XYZ file of C-alpha atoms in Angstrom:
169
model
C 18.808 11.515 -22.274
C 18.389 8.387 -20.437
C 16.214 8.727 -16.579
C 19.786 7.452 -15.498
C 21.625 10.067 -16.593
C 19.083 12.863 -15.539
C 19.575 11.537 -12.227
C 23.041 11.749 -12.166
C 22.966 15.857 -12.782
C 20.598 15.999 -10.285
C 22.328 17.755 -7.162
C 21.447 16.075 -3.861
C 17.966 16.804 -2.343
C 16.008 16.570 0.700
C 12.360 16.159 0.224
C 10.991 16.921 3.535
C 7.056 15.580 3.378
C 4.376 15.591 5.676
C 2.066 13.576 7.581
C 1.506 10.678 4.789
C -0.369 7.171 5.201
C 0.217 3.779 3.655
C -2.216 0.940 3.709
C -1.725 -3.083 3.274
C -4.435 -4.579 1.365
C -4.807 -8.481 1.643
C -7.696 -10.280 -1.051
C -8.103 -13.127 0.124
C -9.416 -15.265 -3.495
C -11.979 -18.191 -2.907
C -9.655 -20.447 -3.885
C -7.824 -19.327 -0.682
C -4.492 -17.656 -1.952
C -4.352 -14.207 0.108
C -2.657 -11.435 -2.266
C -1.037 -7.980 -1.157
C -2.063 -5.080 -3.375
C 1.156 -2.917 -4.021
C 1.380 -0.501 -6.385
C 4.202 0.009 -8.872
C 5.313 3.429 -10.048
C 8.630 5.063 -11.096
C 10.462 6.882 -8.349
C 12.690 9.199 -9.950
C 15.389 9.510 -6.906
C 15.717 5.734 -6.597
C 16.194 5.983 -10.538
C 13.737 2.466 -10.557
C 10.064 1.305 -11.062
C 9.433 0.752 -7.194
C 6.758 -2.307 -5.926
C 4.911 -0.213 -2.820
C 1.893 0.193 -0.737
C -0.558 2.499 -1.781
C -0.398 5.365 0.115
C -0.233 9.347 -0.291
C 0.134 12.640 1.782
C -2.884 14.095 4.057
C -4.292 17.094 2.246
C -5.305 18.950 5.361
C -4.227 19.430 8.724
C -7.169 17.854 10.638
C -5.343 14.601 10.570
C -7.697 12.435 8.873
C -5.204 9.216 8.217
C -8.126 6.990 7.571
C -9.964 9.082 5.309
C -6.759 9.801 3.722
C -6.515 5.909 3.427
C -9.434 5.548 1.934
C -9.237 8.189 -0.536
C -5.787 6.886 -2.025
C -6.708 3.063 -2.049
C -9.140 4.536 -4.256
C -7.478 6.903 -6.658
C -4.405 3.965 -6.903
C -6.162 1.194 -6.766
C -10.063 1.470 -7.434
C -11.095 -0.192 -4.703
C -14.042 2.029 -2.605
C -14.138 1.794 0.626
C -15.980 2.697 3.703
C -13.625 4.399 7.060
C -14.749 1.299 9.311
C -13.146 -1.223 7.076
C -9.761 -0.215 7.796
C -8.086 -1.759 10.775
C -5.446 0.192 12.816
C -2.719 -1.803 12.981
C -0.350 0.763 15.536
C -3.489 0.867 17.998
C -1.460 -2.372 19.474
C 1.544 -0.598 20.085
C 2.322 0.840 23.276
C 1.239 4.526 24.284
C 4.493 5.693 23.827
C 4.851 5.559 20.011
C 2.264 7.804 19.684
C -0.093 5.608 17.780
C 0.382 6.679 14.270
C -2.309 5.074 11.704
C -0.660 2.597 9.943
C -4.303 0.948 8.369
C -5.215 -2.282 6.765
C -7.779 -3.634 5.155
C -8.137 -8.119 4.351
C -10.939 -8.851 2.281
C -12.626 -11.946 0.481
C -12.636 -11.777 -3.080
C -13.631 -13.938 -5.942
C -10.295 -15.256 -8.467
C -11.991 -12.543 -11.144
C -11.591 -9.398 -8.932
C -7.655 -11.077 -8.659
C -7.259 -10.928 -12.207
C -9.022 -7.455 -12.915
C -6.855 -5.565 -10.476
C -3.869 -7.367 -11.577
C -1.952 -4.802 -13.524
C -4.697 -2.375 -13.926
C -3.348 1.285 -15.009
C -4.663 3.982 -12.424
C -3.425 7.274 -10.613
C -4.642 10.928 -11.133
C -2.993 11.193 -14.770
C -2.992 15.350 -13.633
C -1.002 15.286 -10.916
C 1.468 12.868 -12.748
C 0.793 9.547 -11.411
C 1.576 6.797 -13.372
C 0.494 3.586 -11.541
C -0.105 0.037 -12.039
C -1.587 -2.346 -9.259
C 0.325 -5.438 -8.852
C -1.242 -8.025 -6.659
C 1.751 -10.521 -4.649
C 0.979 -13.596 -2.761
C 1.178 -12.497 0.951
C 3.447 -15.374 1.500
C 5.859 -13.800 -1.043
C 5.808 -10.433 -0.258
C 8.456 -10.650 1.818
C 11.311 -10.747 -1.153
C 9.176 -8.397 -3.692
C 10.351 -5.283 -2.848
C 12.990 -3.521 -0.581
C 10.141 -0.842 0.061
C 10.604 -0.042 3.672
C 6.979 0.463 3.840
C 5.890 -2.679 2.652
C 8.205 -4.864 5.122
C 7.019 -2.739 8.585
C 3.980 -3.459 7.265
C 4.204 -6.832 7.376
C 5.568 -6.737 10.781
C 2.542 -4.313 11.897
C -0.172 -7.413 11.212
C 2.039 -10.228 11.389
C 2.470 -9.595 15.506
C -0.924 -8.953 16.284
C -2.266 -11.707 14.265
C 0.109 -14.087 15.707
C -1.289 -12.923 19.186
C -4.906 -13.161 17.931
C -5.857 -9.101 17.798
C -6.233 -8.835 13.784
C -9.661 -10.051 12.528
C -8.978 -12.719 10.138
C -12.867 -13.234 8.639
């Protein structure tokens, strides 16, 4: 049986999640190409291998998006990180959005990091994750993936950088 057809016997459902985080990495390679890092899994009610951010669910109820971040950038990606690298891109929007941590994180790479991320297997094989990393040109991302998560995203640091509030190194 086909993933297709599975899908079709599958009754509608409502997964109703909880607090989660997403994060857009940018390398930015010494020859000066910037890259999003997106990962690309199978999504079983879209029936399709999906191009997203990394992201993943909080496992606690202290509310610790950024360490949350931090923690899936590494299990997806590989990529360690430290809490103050992270930039919180909804600290520009007004008070009355409530300010949810949407982070991101540019770095400088060399072209070798580029090409060992690109399409490197990861994801915690025991709790079923299947990933591979998939780096985009930024300037691209844009038509790479319907992911809803990916396009706010872009939104979330185009606006501030355009207004100078985004550290760009």
């Amino acid at each position: 049986m086909t993933l297709k057809q599975v899908l079709i016997q599958v009754p509608g459902i409502v997964f109703a999640r909880g607090p989660a985080v997403a994060v857009l990495i940018l390398l930015e390679s010494d020859d000066g190409e910037t890259f999003a890092v997106l990962t690309e899994q199978v999504r079983v009610l879209t029936g399709k291998v999906v191009l997203e951010l990394p992201a993943g669910m909080l496992d606690d109820d202290e509310g610790d998006f950024v360490g949350t971040a931090v923690r899936e950038v590494e299990e997806e990606i590989g990529i360690k990180l430290k809490k103050e690298d992270m930039v919180d891109l909804t600290a520009f929007l007004h008070p009355s959005t409530g300010h949810q941590i949407f982070p991101s994180l540019r770095l400088q790479v060399e072209q070798e990091t580029i090409r060992q991320l690109q399409d490197k297997e990861t994801g915690l094989r025991e709790h079923g994750e299947f990933i591979k990393v998939r780096l985009v040109p930024y300037r691209e991302l844009w038509r790479k993936t319907a992911d809803a998560k990916v396009l706010v995203s872009i939104g979330f640091y185009e606006m501030p950088l355009r207004e100078g509030l985004v550290p760009t190194h």
